[in-house]
Short mmCIF file of C-alpha atoms in Angstrom, two decimals:
data_model
loop_
_atom_site.label_atom_id
_atom_site.label_comp_id
_atom_site.label_asym_id
_atom_site.label_seq_id
_atom_site.Cartn_x
_atom_site.Cartn_y
_atom_site.Cartn_z
CA MET A 1 -16.22 -12.61 22.25
CA ALA A 2 -17.77 -10.65 19.38
CA CYS A 3 -14.57 -8.62 18.95
CA LEU A 4 -12.42 -11.75 18.96
CA GLY A 5 -14.74 -13.35 16.45
CA VAL A 6 -14.56 -10.51 13.94
CA PHE A 7 -10.78 -10.30 14.47
CA VAL A 8 -10.37 -13.93 13.39
CA ALA A 9 -12.86 -13.53 10.55
CA TYR A 10 -11.00 -10.64 8.91
CA LEU A 11 -7.41 -11.78 9.56
CA PRO A 12 -7.03 -13.53 6.16
CA VAL A 13 -8.04 -10.40 4.19
CA THR A 14 -4.84 -8.35 4.38
CA THR A 15 -2.63 -11.31 5.34
CA VAL A 16 -3.33 -12.84 1.95
CA SER A 17 -3.49 -9.54 0.03
CA VAL A 18 0.03 -8.52 0.95
CA SER A 19 1.32 -12.04 0.20
CA LEU A 20 -0.11 -12.29 -3.32
CA PRO A 21 3.22 -11.73 -5.11
CA ALA A 22 4.84 -14.45 -2.95
CA ILE A 23 1.88 -16.79 -3.60
CA GLN A 24 2.22 -16.13 -7.33
CA ARG A 25 5.93 -16.95 -7.30
CA THR A 26 5.55 -20.04 -5.11
CA MET A 27 2.55 -21.59 -6.87
CA GLY A 28 2.95 -20.19 -10.38
CA ALA A 29 -0.51 -18.60 -10.33
CA SER A 30 -1.81 -16.29 -13.04
CA THR A 31 -3.47 -12.96 -12.30
CA SER A 32 -6.96 -14.47 -12.60
CA GLN A 33 -5.94 -17.35 -10.30
CA LEU A 34 -4.69 -14.78 -7.79
CA SER A 35 -8.08 -13.09 -7.96
CA TRP A 36 -9.66 -16.41 -7.00
CA VAL A 37 -7.28 -16.72 -4.02
CA SER A 38 -8.90 -13.58 -2.61
CA ASP A 39 -12.41 -14.29 -3.87
CA ALA A 40 -12.44 -17.93 -2.71
CA PHE A 41 -12.47 -16.40 0.78
CA VAL A 42 -14.83 -13.51 0.15
CA LEU A 43 -17.40 -15.32 -2.03
CA PRO A 44 -18.72 -17.66 0.71
CA MET A 45 -18.95 -14.66 3.01
CA ALA A 46 -21.03 -12.73 0.51
CA ALA A 47 -23.18 -15.68 -0.58
CA LEU A 48 -23.91 -17.22 2.83
CA ILE A 49 -23.81 -14.37 5.32
CA LEU A 50 -27.58 -13.85 5.19
CA THR A 51 -28.22 -17.56 5.70
CA THR A 52 -25.92 -17.80 8.71
CA GLY A 53 -27.72 -14.80 10.20
CA VAL A 54 -30.99 -16.72 9.92
CA TRP A 55 -29.37 -19.87 11.34
CA GLY A 56 -28.28 -17.85 14.36
CA ASP A 57 -31.76 -16.44 14.84
CA VAL A 58 -33.36 -19.89 14.57
CA HIS A 59 -30.86 -22.29 16.15
CA GLY A 60 -28.98 -19.97 18.51
CA ARG A 61 -26.18 -17.53 17.87
CA LYS A 62 -23.74 -19.24 20.22
CA ARG A 63 -23.90 -22.43 18.16
CA VAL A 64 -23.36 -20.56 14.90
CA PHE A 65 -20.51 -18.57 16.46
CA GLN A 66 -18.76 -21.77 17.51
CA THR A 67 -19.32 -23.34 14.09
CA GLY A 68 -17.78 -20.28 12.46
CA MET A 69 -14.69 -20.47 14.66
CA ALA A 70 -14.30 -24.17 13.82
CA PHE A 71 -14.46 -23.47 10.07
CA CYS A 72 -11.89 -20.67 10.42
CA ALA A 73 -9.50 -23.11 12.08
CA LEU A 74 -10.20 -25.81 9.47
CA GLY A 75 -9.73 -23.45 6.53
CA ALA A 76 -6.46 -22.11 7.92
CA ALA A 77 -5.21 -25.68 8.41
CA VAL A 78 -6.04 -26.61 4.79
CA SER A 79 -4.34 -23.46 3.48
CA LEU A 80 -1.32 -24.09 5.70
CA THR A 81 -0.80 -27.58 4.22
CA SER A 82 -1.74 -26.74 0.60
CA ASP A 83 0.71 -27.59 -2.16
CA SER A 84 -1.22 -26.08 -5.07
CA VAL A 85 -3.31 -23.01 -5.77
CA GLN A 86 -6.43 -25.20 -6.00
CA TRP A 87 -5.97 -26.49 -2.44
CA LEU A 88 -5.35 -22.93 -1.35
CA TRP A 89 -8.72 -22.00 -2.85
CA ALA A 90 -10.33 -24.79 -0.84
CA GLY A 91 -8.77 -23.59 2.40
CA GLN A 92 -9.76 -20.01 1.70
CA ALA A 93 -13.32 -21.11 0.96
CA ALA A 94 -13.58 -22.94 4.30
CA SER A 95 -12.25 -19.85 6.11
CA GLY A 96 -14.80 -17.77 4.21
CA LEU A 97 -17.58 -20.05 5.45
CA GLY A 98 -16.40 -19.47 8.99
CA ALA A 99 -16.26 -15.72 8.49
CA ALA A 100 -19.77 -15.78 7.00
CA ALA A 101 -21.01 -17.37 10.23
CA LEU A 102 -19.12 -14.96 12.48
CA LEU A 103 -19.89 -11.56 11.02
CA PRO A 104 -23.70 -11.39 11.43
CA THR A 105 -23.59 -13.47 14.60
CA THR A 106 -21.16 -11.18 16.39
CA LEU A 107 -23.21 -8.08 15.60
CA ALA A 108 -26.44 -9.84 16.59
CA LEU A 109 -24.85 -10.88 19.91
CA ILE A 110 -24.01 -7.24 20.59
CA SER A 111 -27.52 -6.12 19.65
CA HIS A 112 -29.02 -8.70 22.02
CA ALA A 113 -26.72 -7.81 24.91
CA VAL A 114 -27.03 -4.03 24.44
CA PRO A 115 -30.63 -3.20 23.42
CA ASP A 116 -30.27 0.57 23.90
CA HIS A 117 -29.38 1.91 20.46
CA ARG A 118 -27.22 4.77 21.77
CA GLU A 119 -25.15 2.59 24.07
CA ARG A 120 -24.99 -0.08 21.38
CA GLY A 121 -23.15 2.34 19.09
CA ARG A 122 -20.19 2.38 21.49
CA PHE A 123 -19.91 -1.40 21.41
CA ILE A 124 -20.27 -1.52 17.64
CA ALA A 125 -17.38 0.97 17.52
CA LEU A 126 -15.27 -1.53 19.50
CA TRP A 127 -16.39 -4.27 17.09
CA ALA A 128 -15.34 -2.14 14.10
CA MET A 129 -11.99 -1.35 15.75
CA SER A 130 -11.37 -5.07 16.20
CA MET A 131 -11.96 -5.53 12.48
CA LEU A 132 -9.51 -2.74 11.72
CA ALA A 133 -6.97 -4.17 14.17
CA SER A 134 -7.14 -7.46 12.28
CA LEU A 135 -6.64 -5.67 8.95
CA ALA A 136 -3.71 -3.74 10.45
CA MET A 137 -1.94 -6.77 11.91
CA GLY A 138 -2.35 -8.96 8.81
CA PRO A 139 0.38 -7.34 6.67
CA LEU A 140 2.88 -7.28 9.55
CA ILE A 141 2.24 -10.93 10.43
CA ALA A 142 2.62 -11.99 6.80
CA GLY A 143 5.72 -9.89 6.29
CA MET A 144 7.55 -11.20 9.35
CA LEU A 145 6.68 -14.82 8.58
CA LEU A 146 7.74 -14.57 4.95
CA GLU A 147 11.07 -13.13 6.02
CA HIS A 148 11.91 -16.39 7.80
CA VAL A 149 9.61 -19.19 6.60
CA GLY A 150 7.47 -20.09 3.57
CA VAL A 151 4.30 -18.42 2.35
CA ARG A 152 2.01 -21.13 3.73
CA TRP A 153 2.87 -20.17 7.33
CA ILE A 154 0.89 -16.95 7.01
CA PHE A 155 -2.18 -19.13 7.71
CA LEU A 156 -0.89 -20.43 11.05
CA LEU A 157 -2.15 -17.77 13.49
CA PRO A 158 -5.92 -18.27 12.97
CA ILE A 159 -5.65 -21.91 14.04
CA PRO A 160 -4.63 -21.50 17.72
CA VAL A 161 -6.65 -18.28 18.11
CA SER A 162 -9.80 -19.95 16.74
CA LEU A 163 -9.38 -23.01 18.95
CA VAL A 164 -8.84 -20.92 22.10
CA VAL A 165 -11.83 -18.69 21.36
CA LEU A 166 -13.92 -21.78 20.57
CA ALA A 167 -13.08 -23.29 23.96
CA VAL A 168 -13.68 -20.09 25.91
CA ALA A 169 -17.00 -19.46 24.13
CA ALA A 170 -18.30 -22.82 25.34
CA PHE A 171 -18.20 -21.53 28.92
CA LEU A 172 -18.56 -17.75 28.76
CA LEU A 173 -20.73 -16.90 25.75
CA PRO A 174 -24.48 -16.65 26.47
CA ASP A 175 -26.88 -17.88 23.82
CA SER A 176 -29.62 -15.88 22.16
CA ARG A 177 -32.24 -16.24 19.45
CA ALA A 178 -34.49 -13.88 17.54
CA PRO A 179 -37.50 -12.87 19.65
CA HIS A 180 -39.75 -13.32 16.61
CA GLY A 181 -39.95 -16.73 14.97
CA ARG A 182 -37.97 -17.18 11.76
CA ARG A 183 -37.25 -20.15 9.55
CA LEU A 184 -34.80 -20.93 6.81
CA ASP A 185 -35.52 -19.47 3.40
CA TRP A 186 -33.96 -21.96 0.99
CA PRO A 187 -35.24 -20.38 -2.27
CA GLY A 188 -33.82 -17.03 -1.19
CA GLN A 189 -30.51 -18.59 -0.15
CA ILE A 190 -30.07 -20.50 -3.41
CA THR A 191 -30.90 -17.56 -5.67
CA ALA A 192 -28.65 -15.20 -3.68
CA ALA A 193 -25.69 -17.61 -3.73
CA VAL A 194 -26.06 -18.26 -7.47
CA ALA A 195 -26.35 -14.55 -8.24
CA VAL A 196 -23.24 -13.52 -6.30
CA THR A 197 -21.12 -16.45 -7.50
CA ALA A 198 -22.12 -16.10 -11.16
CA VAL A 199 -21.45 -12.34 -11.28
CA VAL A 200 -18.04 -12.60 -9.60
CA TYR A 201 -17.07 -15.58 -11.80
CA GLY A 202 -18.13 -13.67 -14.90
CA VAL A 203 -16.12 -10.58 -13.95
CA ILE A 204 -12.95 -12.53 -13.10
CA GLU A 205 -13.05 -14.77 -16.17
CA GLY A 206 -14.09 -11.84 -18.36
CA GLY A 207 -10.94 -10.01 -17.36
CA ALA A 208 -8.85 -13.05 -18.32
CA ASP A 209 -10.66 -14.38 -21.43
CA GLY A 210 -12.73 -11.43 -22.63
CA PHE A 211 -16.28 -10.41 -21.77
CA GLY A 212 -17.61 -11.60 -25.10
CA THR A 213 -16.74 -15.27 -24.58
CA PRO A 214 -19.78 -17.57 -24.25
CA HIS A 215 -19.10 -18.83 -20.73
CA VAL A 216 -18.61 -15.28 -19.41
CA VAL A 217 -21.80 -14.01 -21.04
CA ALA A 218 -23.70 -17.02 -19.69
CA ALA A 219 -22.39 -16.40 -16.17
CA LEU A 220 -23.34 -12.72 -16.18
CA VAL A 221 -26.82 -13.46 -17.57
CA LEU A 222 -27.30 -16.18 -14.96
CA GLY A 223 -26.24 -13.73 -12.25
CA ALA A 224 -28.73 -11.09 -13.41
CA LEU A 225 -31.59 -13.59 -13.64
CA SER A 226 -30.77 -15.04 -10.22
CA ALA A 227 -30.72 -11.56 -8.66
CA ALA A 228 -34.16 -10.83 -10.14
CA ALA A 229 -35.42 -14.20 -8.88
CA PHE A 230 -34.07 -13.40 -5.40
CA VAL A 231 -36.11 -10.19 -5.26
CA LEU A 232 -39.28 -11.99 -6.38
CA VAL A 233 -38.75 -14.83 -3.91
CA GLU A 234 -38.13 -12.51 -0.97
CA ARG A 235 -41.19 -10.39 -1.75
CA ARG A 236 -43.42 -13.47 -1.57
CA SER A 237 -41.74 -15.33 1.29
CA SER A 238 -43.52 -15.51 4.65
CA SER A 239 -40.12 -15.65 6.38
CA PRO A 240 -37.67 -13.87 4.05
CA MET A 241 -33.93 -14.19 4.47
CA LEU A 242 -33.68 -10.44 3.80
CA ASP A 243 -36.91 -8.58 4.45
CA LEU A 244 -37.13 -6.05 1.63
CA ALA A 245 -39.12 -3.77 3.96
CA LEU A 246 -35.74 -2.89 5.49
CA PHE A 247 -35.01 -0.82 2.41
CA ARG A 248 -37.94 1.45 3.25
CA SER A 249 -35.57 2.88 5.84
CA PRO A 250 -33.44 5.44 3.97
CA ALA A 251 -30.67 4.96 6.55
CA PHE A 252 -30.47 1.20 5.96
CA ALA A 253 -30.67 1.59 2.17
CA ALA A 254 -27.96 4.27 2.14
CA THR A 255 -25.55 2.43 4.43
CA SER A 256 -25.97 -0.81 2.46
CA LEU A 257 -25.14 0.96 -0.78
CA VAL A 258 -22.20 2.74 0.84
CA ALA A 259 -20.93 -0.55 2.30
CA MET A 260 -20.95 -2.28 -1.08
CA ILE A 261 -19.38 0.56 -3.07
CA SER A 262 -16.73 1.49 -0.51
CA PHE A 263 -15.55 -2.08 0.06
CA LEU A 264 -15.47 -2.76 -3.68
CA GLY A 265 -13.02 0.10 -4.02
CA LEU A 266 -11.08 -0.57 -0.81
CA ILE A 267 -10.52 -4.35 -1.08
CA GLY A 268 -9.88 -4.03 -4.80
CA PHE A 269 -7.34 -1.31 -4.00
CA PHE A 270 -5.52 -3.60 -1.56
CA PHE A 271 -5.37 -6.25 -4.27
CA VAL A 272 -3.84 -4.07 -7.00
CA LEU A 273 -1.56 -2.15 -4.61
CA SER A 274 -0.01 -5.37 -3.29
CA LEU A 275 0.80 -6.34 -6.88
CA TYR A 276 2.30 -2.88 -7.43
CA PHE A 277 4.63 -3.36 -4.47
CA GLY A 278 5.75 -6.75 -5.77
CA LEU A 279 5.90 -6.28 -9.55
CA VAL A 280 6.84 -2.61 -9.88
CA GLN A 281 8.72 -1.65 -6.72
CA HIS A 282 10.09 -5.17 -6.07
CA LEU A 283 9.57 -4.91 -2.32
CA THR A 284 9.69 -7.78 0.13
CA THR A 285 6.45 -8.84 1.77
CA LEU A 286 7.48 -7.17 5.04
CA GLU A 287 8.28 -3.90 3.24
CA ALA A 288 4.92 -4.05 1.47
CA GLY A 289 3.20 -4.88 4.76
CA LEU A 290 4.73 -1.84 6.46
CA ARG A 291 3.14 0.29 3.77
CA LEU A 292 -0.27 -1.37 3.72
CA VAL A 293 -0.50 -1.21 7.52
CA LEU A 294 -0.58 2.57 7.24
CA VAL A 295 -4.12 2.34 5.84
CA SER A 296 -5.62 0.05 8.47
CA GLY A 297 -3.47 1.54 11.24
CA ALA A 298 -4.74 5.05 10.54
CA SER A 299 -8.29 3.67 10.39
CA LEU A 300 -7.81 2.08 13.78
CA VAL A 301 -6.46 5.29 15.33
CA VAL A 302 -9.27 7.48 14.01
CA GLY A 303 -11.87 4.90 15.10
CA VAL A 304 -11.55 5.98 18.76
CA PRO A 305 -12.58 9.64 18.32
CA VAL A 306 -15.15 8.69 15.67
CA GLY A 307 -16.85 6.35 18.15
CA ARG A 308 -17.06 9.18 20.69
CA LEU A 309 -18.36 11.68 18.13
CA MET A 310 -21.18 9.48 16.87
CA HIS A 311 -23.73 11.04 19.24
CA ARG A 312 -22.59 14.61 18.54
CA VAL A 313 -22.05 14.58 14.77
CA SER A 314 -24.59 13.05 12.40
CA ALA A 315 -23.74 9.79 10.69
CA ARG A 316 -24.45 11.40 7.31
CA THR A 317 -21.81 14.07 7.94
CA MET A 318 -19.16 11.62 9.12
CA ILE A 319 -19.74 9.03 6.39
CA THR A 320 -19.91 11.60 3.58
CA THR A 321 -16.76 13.35 4.83
CA GLY A 322 -14.90 10.05 5.14
CA LEU A 323 -15.83 8.99 1.61
CA VAL A 324 -14.69 12.31 0.16
CA VAL A 325 -11.37 11.97 1.98
CA MET A 326 -11.02 8.43 0.56
CA ALA A 327 -11.68 9.74 -2.96
CA VAL A 328 -9.10 12.52 -2.58
CA SER A 329 -6.46 10.09 -1.32
CA LEU A 330 -7.13 7.63 -4.17
CA LEU A 331 -6.82 10.40 -6.74
CA SER A 332 -3.56 11.54 -5.13
CA LEU A 333 -2.19 8.01 -5.57
CA THR A 334 -2.43 8.36 -9.36
CA GLY A 335 0.81 10.32 -9.08
CA ILE A 336 2.89 7.34 -7.92
CA ASP A 337 5.38 5.56 -10.18
CA ALA A 338 8.09 2.92 -9.90
CA ASP A 339 10.39 5.26 -7.95
CA THR A 340 7.90 6.71 -5.47
CA SER A 341 9.52 6.92 -2.04
CA TYR A 342 8.08 5.62 1.21
CA GLY A 343 7.50 9.13 2.52
CA SER A 344 5.69 10.25 -0.61
CA LEU A 345 3.46 7.19 -0.48
CA ALA A 346 2.92 7.23 3.29
CA TRP A 347 0.84 10.41 3.59
CA ARG A 348 -1.47 9.24 0.80
CA LEU A 349 -2.05 5.88 2.49
CA VAL A 350 -2.58 7.49 5.91
CA LEU A 351 -5.14 9.83 4.35
CA LEU A 352 -6.96 6.83 2.87
CA GLY A 353 -6.95 5.16 6.28
CA LEU A 354 -8.36 8.23 8.00
CA GLY A 355 -11.21 8.34 5.51
CA THR A 356 -11.91 4.62 5.88
CA GLY A 357 -11.97 4.80 9.68
CA THR A 358 -14.38 7.72 9.56
CA VAL A 359 -16.79 5.68 7.43
CA LEU A 360 -16.74 2.20 8.93
CA THR A 361 -18.11 2.65 12.46
CA PRO A 362 -21.02 5.04 11.75
CA MET A 363 -21.93 3.03 8.64
CA THR A 364 -22.36 -0.19 10.63
CA ALA A 365 -24.04 1.47 13.61
CA SER A 366 -26.51 3.34 11.38
CA ALA A 367 -27.55 0.17 9.56
CA VAL A 368 -28.28 -1.68 12.82
CA SER A 369 -29.88 1.25 14.67
CA ALA A 370 -32.11 2.26 11.76
CA VAL A 371 -34.43 -0.73 12.16
CA PRO A 372 -36.55 -2.17 14.98
CA HIS A 373 -34.65 -4.16 17.59
CA HIS A 374 -36.07 -7.52 16.52
CA LEU A 375 -34.73 -6.92 12.99
CA ALA A 376 -31.24 -5.90 14.16
CA GLY A 377 -29.77 -9.33 13.38
CA MET A 378 -31.19 -9.29 9.85
CA ALA A 379 -30.02 -5.71 9.35
CA ALA A 380 -26.51 -6.61 10.52
CA ALA A 381 -26.42 -9.61 8.20
CA GLY A 382 -27.77 -7.56 5.30
CA ASN A 383 -25.26 -4.76 5.77
CA ASN A 384 -22.41 -7.27 6.03
CA ALA A 385 -23.71 -9.10 2.96
CA PHE A 386 -23.59 -5.94 0.84
CA ARG A 387 -20.15 -5.18 2.24
CA GLN A 388 -18.87 -8.64 1.28
CA VAL A 389 -20.48 -8.51 -2.17
CA GLY A 390 -18.47 -5.33 -2.71
CA ALA A 391 -15.35 -7.00 -1.28
CA ALA A 392 -15.81 -9.98 -3.62
CA LEU A 393 -16.30 -7.73 -6.64
CA GLY A 394 -13.32 -5.52 -5.71
CA PRO A 395 -10.46 -7.85 -6.72
CA ALA A 396 -12.57 -9.15 -9.62
CA VAL A 397 -13.47 -5.76 -11.09
CA LEU A 398 -10.18 -3.95 -10.43
CA GLY A 399 -8.14 -7.05 -11.31
CA ALA A 400 -9.95 -7.25 -14.65
CA LEU A 401 -9.44 -3.50 -15.27
CA LEU A 402 -5.77 -3.75 -14.32
CA THR A 403 -5.09 -6.74 -16.57
CA THR A 404 -7.04 -5.38 -19.55
CA ARG A 405 -5.48 -1.90 -19.43
CA ALA A 406 -1.95 -3.22 -18.82
CA LEU A 407 -2.15 -5.71 -21.69
CA ASP A 408 -3.50 -3.01 -24.01
CA ALA A 409 -0.63 -0.69 -23.06
CA LEU A 410 2.14 -3.30 -23.08
CA PRO A 411 2.81 -3.42 -26.87
CA GLY A 412 3.30 0.35 -27.01
CA ARG A 413 5.49 0.33 -23.92
CA LEU A 414 7.67 -2.46 -25.36
CA SER A 415 8.03 -0.49 -28.58
CA ASP A 416 8.96 2.69 -26.67
CA ALA A 417 11.61 0.71 -24.75
CA ALA A 418 13.14 -0.50 -28.06
CA VAL A 419 12.56 -4.16 -27.21
CA PRO A 420 13.11 -6.32 -30.34
CA THR A 421 9.85 -7.33 -32.06
CA GLU A 422 10.36 -11.07 -31.58
CA THR A 423 11.17 -10.65 -27.89
CA GLY A 424 8.21 -8.32 -27.44
CA ASP A 425 5.86 -10.86 -29.01
CA HIS A 426 7.15 -13.49 -26.59
CA VAL A 427 6.60 -11.16 -23.63
CA LEU A 428 3.05 -10.42 -24.78
CA SER A 429 2.30 -14.12 -25.22
CA VAL A 430 3.53 -14.94 -21.71
CA ALA A 431 1.62 -12.00 -20.18
CA ARG A 432 -1.64 -13.03 -21.86
CA ASP A 433 -1.33 -16.75 -21.15
CA GLN A 434 0.28 -16.79 -17.70
CA GLY A 435 -0.32 -13.35 -16.25
CA LEU A 436 1.71 -10.17 -15.82
CA GLY A 437 3.69 -11.64 -12.94
CA ALA A 438 5.10 -14.40 -15.14
CA VAL A 439 6.95 -11.83 -17.26
CA ALA A 440 9.05 -10.79 -14.26
CA GLY A 441 10.64 -14.25 -14.18
CA LEU A 442 11.71 -14.30 -17.85
CA ASP A 443 15.37 -14.30 -18.87
CA LEU A 444 15.49 -12.22 -22.04
CA GLY A 445 19.18 -11.54 -22.11
CA ALA A 446 20.09 -7.96 -22.95
CA ALA A 447 16.41 -7.11 -23.43
CA THR A 448 15.46 -8.13 -19.87
CA GLY A 449 15.90 -4.67 -18.36
CA PRO A 450 13.95 -2.75 -21.05
CA ALA A 451 11.21 -5.42 -21.06
CA LEU A 452 10.76 -5.23 -17.28
CA GLY A 453 10.68 -1.44 -17.49
CA ALA A 454 7.95 -1.68 -20.12
CA LEU A 455 6.06 -4.13 -17.91
CA SER A 456 6.24 -1.68 -14.98
CA ASP A 457 5.01 1.20 -17.12
CA SER A 458 2.09 -0.78 -18.52
CA PHE A 459 1.21 -1.98 -15.01
CA LEU A 460 1.18 1.62 -13.80
CA ASP A 461 -1.21 2.49 -16.64
CA GLY A 462 -3.57 -0.18 -15.33
CA LEU A 463 -3.05 0.87 -11.70
CA HIS A 464 -3.88 4.51 -12.42
CA LEU A 465 -7.12 3.46 -14.12
CA CYS A 466 -8.03 1.35 -11.09
CA LEU A 467 -7.37 4.27 -8.75
CA ILE A 468 -9.56 6.60 -10.81
CA VAL A 469 -12.38 4.05 -10.80
CA SER A 470 -12.02 3.51 -7.03
CA ALA A 471 -12.13 7.27 -6.41
CA ALA A 472 -15.23 7.60 -8.59
CA LEU A 473 -16.91 4.82 -6.61
CA ALA A 474 -16.10 6.59 -3.33
CA LEU A 475 -17.60 9.84 -4.64
CA LEU A 476 -20.69 7.95 -5.84
CA ALA A 477 -21.09 6.47 -2.36
CA ALA A 478 -20.67 9.95 -0.83
CA LEU A 479 -23.48 11.30 -3.02
CA ALA A 480 -25.73 8.38 -2.10
CA CYS A 481 -25.06 9.00 1.59
CA ALA A 482 -25.63 12.76 1.35
CA PHE A 483 -29.01 12.35 -0.38
CA LEU A 484 -30.35 9.17 1.24
CA LEU A 485 -29.10 9.08 4.82
CA ARG A 486 -31.43 10.88 7.18
CA PRO A 487 -31.70 10.80 10.98
CA ALA A 488 -33.82 7.81 12.01
CA ALA A 489 -36.13 7.54 14.99
CA PRO A 490 -34.92 5.15 17.70
CA ALA A 491 -35.77 1.54 16.93
CA ASP A 492 -38.04 -0.41 19.24
CA ARG A 493 -36.21 -2.02 22.11
CA PRO A 494 -36.82 -5.05 24.29
CA SER A 495 -38.40 -4.51 27.65
CA PRO A 496 -35.83 -4.96 30.43
CA VAL A 497 -38.32 -7.06 32.35
CA THR A 498 -39.85 -9.41 29.82
CA GLY A 499 -37.41 -9.19 26.93
CA SER A 500 -40.34 -8.68 24.56
CA THR A 501 -40.47 -5.95 22.00
CA ALA A 502 -41.86 -2.67 23.22
CA PRO A 503 -44.85 -1.16 21.43
CA PRO A 504 -44.04 1.06 18.48
CA PRO A 505 -43.97 4.81 19.09
CA PRO A 506 -46.92 7.02 18.11
CA ARG A 507 -47.32 8.01 14.47
CA THR A 508 -46.20 11.52 15.25
CA THR A 509 -42.71 10.41 16.32
CA ALA A 510 -41.74 7.81 13.74
CA PRO A 511 -41.39 8.06 9.97
CA PRO A 512 -43.86 5.97 7.93
CA ALA A 513 -41.12 3.63 6.74
CA GLN A 514 -40.02 2.98 10.33
CA GLU A 515 -43.59 2.22 11.43
CA GLU A 516 -44.05 -0.15 8.52
CA MET A 517 -40.98 -2.13 9.57
CA GLN A 518 -42.17 -2.19 13.17
CA ARG A 519 -45.41 -3.83 12.00
CA THR A 520 -43.49 -6.37 9.90
CA PRO A 521 -43.14 -9.70 11.78
#
């Protein structure tokens, strides 16, 4: 049930990413509006994932799991029937709420059912493979549907799957709660949600309107103040939503940082690459999907041996190696242009997928296994929260970089293509007001070909910058992992007889940070 839950939760990620050019054509959305199509889904995940983890601990994880499945079905139904980009945002937000409930709950269900941390790693590997399977199937589903029906039908599949899983869970899924009493932390929830939302809003709108505009500055300042308030609130709370003592574990701190940085680069990469396929290479959604599936497909294939190697090779070695491979593949992609062939692109995307698959499973397992058993649910929610904050910032940051660099390069590219000055000014005006994608639909007479060539070249300038930034982020995450991630002592585990938490190990066998967390209620 946990694997089915995470499959449904992640299905909209690549399904929507690969369909962005079709959504832009159908609904006339600008680049910033397209960013909100992705972030309307990811933002609720990032902002509410910690709260839903607490709800599961307090009110029962089965109930939260079922609620999450219901919201996934509702959100898909709203998106399926939407006739404007605003309604699509609403549907994506509802699906994001469902995913926020499913991600920490599914990992907590696994932790409850499999208390032994070594055996648990195998099941977390299956959980991660289900996530990757969802990411792999998304582009193919979207591509096949868009070949025959409209763009809205890409949201159909989550509805029947969610309803079937919801019905089966009512009979087969056992319930569980946190063994130590917890209660809702409303001040922490509010400050976290405001911080994440304000920062992402500021980055997206800053890329469209400029980072010096008053509303963008106000949003970024509000985000920084809210983040500081969150830290203060959590330090003083008797039942914190995210116990800051978790960060005394170097393994948890390292994997959280790696999760945020790597997903910022990865999800942002999916966003800009899907636009490259549509605006530069003019591929159909199915053709783009067959290329994007190489990334998640390779991740899925490598996930099997990685899961088996987790007890033979250290997590630090696997995660660091995977991040370096991701960085190399992203740098290799800076060599692509409008005429890059499928074969030339394929090995780069497969290499990126191999690196991603090497990172994902040990990263998640290390975060959960690095803390005492009774904090596993909070650790899972925290790791997922950092991952989704990175995923929310990915399209926002890379979309802003792409738009800014492309618009800066466009005048020079139009001049190099000998586009008449008056026509070039019109192209620039449309690109700034309506987005880069709107230029592709202009009829400029004899200047149409040169103008579209200039648009492609300026887009590639922006894409190459995004790839360099993504590679730098992957290398930064690799350095953080190499220096921070250390082998952790086994976390305390429930007694098979009573289900209570076993006493902490002697001082000689556990690091001070681990003992401190074991004493934390």
